Short mmCIF file of C-alpha atoms and ligand atoms in Angstrom, two decimals:
data_model
loop_
_atom_site.label_atom_id
_atom_site.label_comp_id
_atom_site.label_asym_id
_atom_site.label_seq_id
_atom_site.Cartn_x
_atom_site.Cartn_y
_atom_site.Cartn_z
CA MET C 287 142.25 121.93 29.80
CA THR C 288 140.83 119.15 27.79
CA ASP C 289 139.69 119.93 24.29
CA VAL C 290 136.32 118.16 24.12
CA ALA C 291 136.14 118.17 20.31
CA THR C 292 139.55 116.54 20.08
CA ASP C 293 138.58 114.03 22.73
CA VAL C 294 135.42 113.02 20.89
CA GLY C 295 137.44 112.78 17.69
CA THR C 296 139.93 110.52 19.40
CA GLU C 297 137.24 108.34 20.88
CA GLN C 298 135.45 108.08 17.56
CA GLU C 299 138.70 107.20 15.85
CA ALA C 300 139.47 104.54 18.44
CA PHE C 301 135.97 103.09 17.97
CA ASP C 302 136.30 103.13 14.17
CA ALA C 303 139.69 101.41 14.42
CA LEU C 304 138.26 98.72 16.70
CA ILE C 305 135.45 98.00 14.23
CA ALA C 306 137.84 98.02 11.27
CA ALA C 307 140.10 95.54 13.08
CA ASP C 308 137.11 93.24 13.70
CA GLN C 309 137.55 93.50 17.45
CA ARG C 310 134.84 93.74 20.04
CA VAL C 311 133.25 96.73 21.67
CA GLU C 312 132.67 96.12 25.39
CA PRO C 313 130.18 97.86 27.71
CA ARG C 314 132.68 100.26 29.26
CA ASP C 315 134.17 101.34 25.90
CA TRP C 316 133.19 104.62 24.34
CA MET C 317 130.68 104.12 21.53
CA PRO C 318 128.66 106.50 19.33
CA ASP C 319 125.16 107.23 20.66
CA ASP C 320 123.63 105.83 17.50
CA TYR C 321 125.52 102.56 17.83
CA ARG C 322 124.25 102.21 21.41
CA LYS C 323 120.72 103.09 20.31
CA THR C 324 120.54 100.67 17.41
CA LEU C 325 121.98 97.83 19.49
CA THR C 326 119.53 98.50 22.32
CA ARG C 327 116.73 98.48 19.73
CA GLN C 328 117.79 95.23 18.06
CA ILE C 329 118.75 93.32 21.22
CA SER C 330 115.60 94.32 23.11
CA GLN C 331 113.38 93.45 20.13
CA HIS C 332 115.19 90.14 19.98
CA ALA C 333 114.60 89.57 23.72
CA HIS C 334 110.90 90.46 23.37
CA SER C 335 110.65 87.98 20.47
CA GLU C 336 112.01 85.17 22.62
CA ILE C 337 109.54 85.95 25.40
CA ILE C 338 106.46 86.42 23.21
CA GLY C 339 107.70 83.45 21.16
CA MET C 340 107.07 81.18 24.14
CA GLN C 341 103.32 81.53 23.68
CA PRO C 342 102.55 79.60 20.45
CA GLU C 343 104.38 76.46 21.61
CA GLY C 344 103.69 76.99 25.32
CA ASN C 345 100.05 76.52 24.45
CA TRP C 346 100.84 72.99 23.25
CA ILE C 347 102.70 71.73 26.34
CA SER C 348 99.54 70.29 27.90
CA ARG C 349 98.39 68.95 24.51
CA ALA C 350 101.59 67.26 23.34
CA PRO C 351 100.82 63.70 22.13
CA SER C 352 103.07 61.85 24.60
CA LEU C 353 104.96 62.33 27.86
CA LYS C 354 108.25 62.37 25.95
CA ARG C 355 107.02 65.04 23.51
CA LYS C 356 105.73 67.06 26.46
CA ALA C 357 109.08 66.91 28.27
CA ILE C 358 110.97 67.94 25.11
CA LEU C 359 108.60 70.82 24.38
CA MET C 360 108.75 72.04 27.97
CA ALA C 361 112.55 72.13 27.80
CA LYS C 362 112.44 74.04 24.52
CA VAL C 363 109.98 76.67 25.73
CA GLN C 364 112.06 77.07 28.88
CA ASP C 365 115.16 77.59 26.72
CA GLU C 366 113.39 80.46 24.93
CA ALA C 367 112.78 82.12 28.31
CA GLY C 368 116.49 81.72 29.03
CA HIS C 369 117.36 83.35 25.71
CA GLY C 370 115.14 86.28 26.61
CA LEU C 371 117.01 86.64 29.90
CA TYR C 372 120.49 86.59 28.31
CA LEU C 373 119.32 89.14 25.79
CA TYR C 374 117.76 91.52 28.33
CA SER C 375 121.02 91.28 30.29
CA ALA C 376 123.03 92.09 27.15
CA ALA C 377 120.72 95.04 26.41
CA GLU C 378 121.06 96.32 29.98
CA THR C 379 124.84 96.57 29.57
CA LEU C 380 124.08 99.39 27.11
CA GLY C 381 122.45 101.42 29.88
CA THR C 382 118.69 100.88 29.62
CA PRO C 383 117.28 99.00 32.61
CA ARG C 384 115.23 95.91 31.95
CA HIS C 385 112.03 97.29 33.46
CA VAL C 386 112.12 100.14 30.92
CA LEU C 387 112.57 97.68 28.04
CA ASN C 388 109.75 95.61 29.43
CA GLU C 389 107.46 98.64 29.66
CA GLN C 390 108.15 99.34 25.98
CA LEU C 391 106.94 95.83 25.17
CA LEU C 392 103.88 95.98 27.41
CA ASN C 393 102.71 99.38 26.16
CA GLY C 394 102.96 98.15 22.56
CA ARG C 395 105.73 100.54 21.46
CA ALA C 396 108.43 97.89 21.04
CA LYS C 397 108.50 95.47 18.15
CA TYR C 398 108.98 91.73 18.33
CA SER C 399 109.24 89.18 15.53
CA SER C 400 106.24 89.14 13.19
CA ILE C 401 106.19 85.33 13.13
CA PHE C 402 104.75 85.02 16.64
CA ASN C 403 101.55 86.77 15.61
CA TYR C 404 100.49 83.72 13.61
CA PRO C 405 98.56 80.88 15.25
CA CYS C 406 99.90 77.45 16.12
CA ARG C 407 96.77 75.46 15.22
CA THR C 408 97.86 71.82 15.20
CA TRP C 409 100.59 69.60 16.62
CA ALA C 410 102.23 69.72 13.17
CA ASP C 411 102.52 73.50 13.59
CA VAL C 412 104.76 72.84 16.61
CA GLY C 413 107.00 70.82 14.29
CA ALA C 414 106.93 73.57 11.65
CA VAL C 415 107.85 76.19 14.26
CA GLY C 416 110.86 74.12 15.30
CA TRP C 417 112.00 73.36 11.76
CA LEU C 418 111.23 76.67 10.03
CA VAL C 419 111.12 79.31 12.76
CA ASP C 420 114.06 78.04 14.78
CA GLY C 421 115.79 77.26 11.47
CA ALA C 422 115.35 80.88 10.35
CA ALA C 423 116.46 82.06 13.79
CA ILE C 424 119.69 80.04 13.45
CA ALA C 425 120.38 81.32 9.92
CA ASN C 426 119.92 84.86 11.22
CA GLN C 427 121.77 84.41 14.49
CA VAL C 428 124.89 82.43 13.56
CA PRO C 429 126.40 85.56 11.93
CA LEU C 430 125.33 87.54 15.02
CA CYS C 431 127.82 85.45 17.05
CA ARG C 432 130.41 87.69 15.33
CA CYS C 433 128.53 90.88 16.19
CA SER C 434 130.88 93.73 17.07
CA TYR C 435 129.24 94.19 20.49
CA GLY C 436 130.76 91.64 22.87
CA PRO C 437 127.85 90.80 25.19
CA TYR C 438 125.43 90.27 22.28
CA GLY C 439 127.86 88.12 20.27
CA ARG C 440 128.67 85.95 23.29
CA ALA C 441 124.99 85.48 24.17
CA MET C 442 124.36 84.38 20.58
CA VAL C 443 126.89 81.54 20.80
CA ARG C 444 124.92 79.81 23.52
CA VAL C 445 121.55 80.68 21.99
CA CYS C 446 122.56 79.15 18.64
CA LYS C 447 123.63 75.89 20.27
CA GLU C 448 120.21 75.58 21.87
CA GLU C 449 118.39 76.64 18.70
CA SER C 450 120.08 73.78 16.84
CA PHE C 451 118.44 71.30 19.18
CA HIS C 452 115.13 73.14 18.75
CA GLN C 453 115.30 72.93 15.00
CA ARG C 454 116.18 69.27 15.12
CA GLN C 455 113.22 68.44 17.37
CA GLY C 456 110.83 70.30 15.02
CA TRP C 457 112.24 68.47 12.02
CA GLU C 458 111.78 65.16 13.82
CA ILE C 459 108.12 65.93 14.64
CA LEU C 460 107.46 66.72 10.98
CA TYR C 461 109.40 63.66 9.79
CA THR C 462 107.32 61.40 12.05
CA LEU C 463 104.07 62.95 10.82
CA SER C 464 105.05 62.95 7.15
CA HIS C 465 105.88 59.23 7.42
CA GLY C 466 102.72 58.43 9.37
CA THR C 467 99.12 58.08 8.19
CA PRO C 468 97.85 60.07 5.17
CA GLU C 469 96.00 62.38 7.60
CA GLN C 470 99.21 63.01 9.55
CA LYS C 471 101.14 63.75 6.38
CA LYS C 472 98.39 66.16 5.29
CA MET C 473 98.58 67.90 8.66
CA ALA C 474 102.37 68.28 8.30
CA GLN C 475 102.01 69.68 4.77
CA ASP C 476 99.31 72.10 5.89
CA ALA C 477 101.54 73.40 8.70
CA VAL C 478 104.43 73.98 6.29
CA ASP C 479 102.09 75.66 3.80
CA ARG C 480 101.01 78.20 6.43
CA MET C 481 104.36 78.73 8.15
CA TYR C 482 106.71 78.99 5.14
CA ALA C 483 106.12 82.60 4.04
CA PRO C 484 105.91 84.06 7.59
CA ALA C 485 109.21 82.26 8.39
CA LEU C 486 110.89 83.87 5.37
CA MET C 487 109.62 87.25 6.58
CA MET C 488 111.49 86.82 9.87
CA PHE C 489 114.63 88.05 8.08
CA GLY C 490 113.05 91.49 7.80
CA PRO C 491 111.93 93.57 4.84
CA PRO C 492 113.70 93.44 1.46
CA ASP C 493 117.02 95.29 1.47
CA ASP C 494 115.56 98.31 -0.34
CA GLN C 495 113.01 98.75 2.49
CA SER C 496 115.42 98.04 5.35
CA SER C 497 116.12 101.33 7.09
CA ASN C 498 118.71 100.01 9.55
CA SER C 499 120.79 97.55 7.51
CA ASP C 500 123.39 99.88 6.01
CA LYS C 501 124.40 101.34 9.36
CA SER C 502 124.22 98.02 11.19
CA MET C 503 126.40 96.36 8.58
CA ALA C 504 128.95 99.18 8.60
CA TRP C 505 129.16 98.75 12.38
CA LYS C 506 129.42 94.96 11.99
CA ILE C 507 126.35 94.38 14.11
CA LYS C 508 124.75 92.63 11.13
CA ARG C 509 127.18 90.75 8.90
CA PHE C 510 124.75 90.06 6.05
CA SER C 511 121.74 91.84 4.65
CA ASN C 512 118.16 90.64 5.17
CA ASP C 513 117.90 89.35 1.58
CA GLU C 514 121.26 87.57 1.74
CA LEU C 515 120.22 85.66 4.85
CA ARG C 516 116.79 84.90 3.43
CA GLN C 517 118.47 83.39 0.35
CA ARG C 518 120.77 81.28 2.53
CA PHE C 519 117.78 79.99 4.45
CA VAL C 520 115.85 79.04 1.31
CA ASP C 521 118.93 77.23 -0.05
CA MET C 522 119.17 75.36 3.23
CA ILE C 523 115.54 74.25 3.58
CA VAL C 524 114.83 73.06 0.04
CA PRO C 525 116.83 69.80 0.42
CA GLN C 526 115.53 69.43 3.98
CA ALA C 527 111.93 69.64 2.71
CA GLU C 528 112.76 66.95 0.12
CA ALA C 529 114.12 64.72 2.88
CA LEU C 530 110.91 65.29 4.83
CA GLY C 531 108.82 64.35 1.80
CA LEU C 532 107.01 67.71 1.99
CA THR C 533 106.75 70.50 -0.56
CA LEU C 534 107.37 74.19 -0.05
CA PRO C 535 104.38 76.28 -1.14
CA ASP C 536 106.03 78.40 -3.82
CA PRO C 537 105.47 77.68 -7.54
CA ASP C 538 108.43 79.96 -8.41
CA LEU C 539 110.89 77.99 -6.33
CA LYS C 540 113.53 76.51 -8.63
CA TRP C 541 117.28 76.00 -8.82
CA ASN C 542 119.14 78.70 -10.74
CA GLU C 543 122.26 77.14 -12.22
CA GLU C 544 123.78 80.49 -13.06
CA ARG C 545 123.35 81.99 -9.59
CA GLN C 546 123.96 78.66 -7.82
CA HIS C 547 120.98 79.51 -5.61
CA TYR C 548 117.28 78.78 -5.55
CA ASP C 549 115.03 81.44 -7.07
CA PHE C 550 111.87 82.00 -5.07
CA GLY C 551 108.67 84.00 -5.40
CA GLU C 552 108.02 87.51 -4.09
CA LEU C 553 106.60 87.58 -0.56
CA ASP C 554 103.56 89.62 0.40
CA TRP C 555 105.30 92.62 1.96
CA ASP C 556 101.99 94.43 2.57
CA GLU C 557 101.03 91.58 4.85
CA PHE C 558 104.44 91.78 6.58
CA TRP C 559 104.10 95.51 7.36
CA LYS C 560 100.52 95.01 8.50
CA VAL C 561 101.67 92.38 11.03
CA VAL C 562 104.65 94.51 12.15
CA LYS C 563 102.30 97.45 12.75
CA GLY C 564 100.01 95.39 15.00
CA GLY C 565 97.41 94.12 12.51
CA GLY C 566 98.40 90.44 12.33
CA PRO C 567 96.07 87.58 13.25
CA LEU C 568 97.17 87.40 16.91
CA ASN C 569 99.01 90.64 17.80
CA VAL C 570 96.34 91.72 20.30
CA GLN C 571 96.05 88.29 21.91
CA ARG C 572 99.83 87.85 22.25
CA LEU C 573 100.34 91.24 23.87
CA ASN C 574 97.37 90.88 26.20
CA ARG C 575 98.62 87.49 27.35
CA ARG C 576 102.05 89.01 28.11
CA ILE C 577 100.46 91.87 30.06
CA GLU C 578 98.41 89.36 32.05
CA ALA C 579 101.48 87.15 32.72
CA HIS C 580 103.43 90.21 33.88
CA ARG C 581 100.61 91.13 36.27
CA GLU C 582 100.41 87.57 37.57
CA GLY C 583 104.16 87.63 38.23
CA ALA C 584 104.04 90.76 40.42
CA TRP C 585 104.32 88.76 43.65
CA VAL C 586 107.45 87.00 42.40
CA ARG C 587 109.14 90.33 41.59
CA GLU C 588 108.14 91.72 44.99
CA ALA C 589 109.47 88.67 46.81
CA ALA C 590 112.75 88.75 44.81
CA ALA C 591 113.18 92.47 45.52
CA ALA C 592 112.50 91.95 49.24
CA TYR C 593 115.00 89.08 49.36
CA ALA C 594 117.60 91.13 47.51
CA ALA C 595 117.10 94.11 49.82
CA LYS C 596 117.50 91.89 52.87
CA HIS C 597 120.66 90.20 51.62
CA THR C 598 122.42 93.10 49.93
CA GLU C 599 124.25 94.05 53.10
CA THR C 600 125.44 90.58 54.00
CA VAL C 601 126.05 89.19 50.48
CA PRO C 602 126.87 92.22 48.34
CA ASN C 603 128.11 90.21 45.35
CA LEU C 604 124.78 88.46 44.97
CA ILE C 605 123.33 91.62 43.44
CA GLY C 606 126.40 93.00 41.77
CA ALA C 607 127.46 89.75 40.05
N1 FAQ M 1382 109.20 91.31 12.71
O1 FAQ M 1382 115.74 97.97 8.99
P1 FAQ M 1382 115.25 96.61 9.22
C1 FAQ M 1382 113.38 83.40 17.43
C2 FAQ M 1382 111.32 95.87 11.78
S1 FAQ M 1382 114.04 84.94 17.62
C3 FAQ M 1382 108.93 92.49 13.28
O2 FAQ M 1382 115.64 95.57 8.25
P2 FAQ M 1382 116.92 95.46 11.29
C4 FAQ M 1382 113.68 82.33 18.44
C5 FAQ M 1382 112.65 96.36 12.33
O3 FAQ M 1382 112.71 96.18 13.72
C6 FAQ M 1382 113.32 85.92 16.33
N2 FAQ M 1382 109.60 93.64 12.95
O4 FAQ M 1382 115.61 96.16 10.73
C7 FAQ M 1382 112.46 81.59 18.76
C8 FAQ M 1382 112.65 97.80 11.89
O5 FAQ M 1382 111.83 98.59 12.74
P3 FAQ M 1382 112.46 99.72 13.76
C9 FAQ M 1382 113.79 87.28 16.45
C10 FAQ M 1382 110.57 93.53 12.03
O6 FAQ M 1382 116.85 95.50 12.76
C11 FAQ M 1382 112.03 80.54 17.97
C12 FAQ M 1382 111.92 97.76 10.57
O7 FAQ M 1382 111.16 96.56 10.56
N3 FAQ M 1382 115.14 87.36 15.97
O8 FAQ M 1382 112.69 83.24 16.51
C13 FAQ M 1382 110.90 92.31 11.42
O9 FAQ M 1382 118.15 95.98 10.63
C14 FAQ M 1382 110.87 79.82 18.27
C15 FAQ M 1382 112.87 97.81 9.38
O10 FAQ M 1382 113.66 96.62 9.31
C16 FAQ M 1382 115.84 88.51 16.08
O11 FAQ M 1382 115.37 89.50 16.59
C17 FAQ M 1382 110.18 91.17 11.78
N4 FAQ M 1382 110.39 89.97 11.23
O12 FAQ M 1382 116.75 93.94 10.79
C18 FAQ M 1382 111.74 81.90 19.90
C19 FAQ M 1382 117.25 88.46 15.56
N5 FAQ M 1382 111.91 92.55 10.56
O13 FAQ M 1382 113.17 98.95 14.84
C20 FAQ M 1382 110.58 81.18 20.22
C21 FAQ M 1382 117.98 89.75 15.75
C22 FAQ M 1382 112.19 93.86 10.61
O14 FAQ M 1382 113.43 100.55 12.93
C23 FAQ M 1382 110.16 80.13 19.40
N6 FAQ M 1382 117.46 90.79 14.92
N7 FAQ M 1382 111.37 94.45 11.49
O15 FAQ M 1382 111.28 100.46 14.27
C24 FAQ M 1382 117.88 91.02 13.65
O16 FAQ M 1382 118.71 90.32 13.11
C25 FAQ M 1382 117.30 92.20 12.95
O17 FAQ M 1382 116.74 93.07 13.90
C26 FAQ M 1382 116.23 91.84 11.88
C27 FAQ M 1382 115.69 93.13 11.25
C28 FAQ M 1382 116.88 91.02 10.77
C29 FAQ M 1382 115.07 91.07 12.47
#
């Protein structure tokens, strides 16, 4: 007869050895319940962020200042939808079906990135989203390409490639504006002034308030702490801001020769937690729009389900693939 305790011990040991050897955990491998739970949490929140994150820029597709800008923005917003789909698929490999994850978003129980609860007021904001928000997303996600869970790490490789194009297009919008008329430059500066602190908050709370980091880093889901990544991002954007001819709105921002990093001012963490808990400027509007879009898409889901049911018998791999 099998000794269950010994079996669990063996499985745990095999899992620990895999993590220690920097190898990948795959969907069919045994994994601790907590590992599965924290990955499902992070990946689904990430997926929700991509989907809700389509709204601020999506709003500007019909208002983009030229056909070329419109085409570029449309492609970018569409990419974010694609990222959401890869991520829901990665989350599903952990055992929670997508409709359950979606319900958690629609009933307001699931989190998504705080940044998307801020408004995108001007065309310059679209540039600032690309430069700062996609820039922060890249800084956060490049290390996730080495995440210990295979499907998440592999999804991140493709996502990061696309995010690099997104960041570049945002930078180019801001560069054009900051080298345009005085009004355009002012608009670019105003966008950066409003978007800078919320972008820095995307990396999560300070390490001493981050409840998940220790475990996630031990499991090699996260490779760096929230504060480490935030510092990397600040170091990266200071010279970029100089090249843009724009200033970052932080009087405490200065190079620290000893640390070989930029020092920067304390962020308003009360504001961060308020936004995370649903009290940001646009939390209600963003969620309501998603609920409405989901309702409007009911006929598409019904048609897809009917098509799948009809073709399952004749083309079985269509569903299973
Ligand atoms: N907003 O213990 P930690 C993008 C929550 S994608 C809201 O430090 P963790 C692309 C956190 O969930 C942007 N909630 O958490 C794009 C936890 O609550 P819980 C999304 C936040 O997971 C661009 C609690 O606070 N990227 O932008 C935030 O170890 C343009 C304690 O925090 C990802 O999701 C926040 N900012 O570290 C799309 C990347 N921060 O769950 C469209 C993957 C923390 O215990 C347009 N995720 N919380 O109830 C991660 O790397 C991590 O999950 C962190 C947070 C770093 C976000």
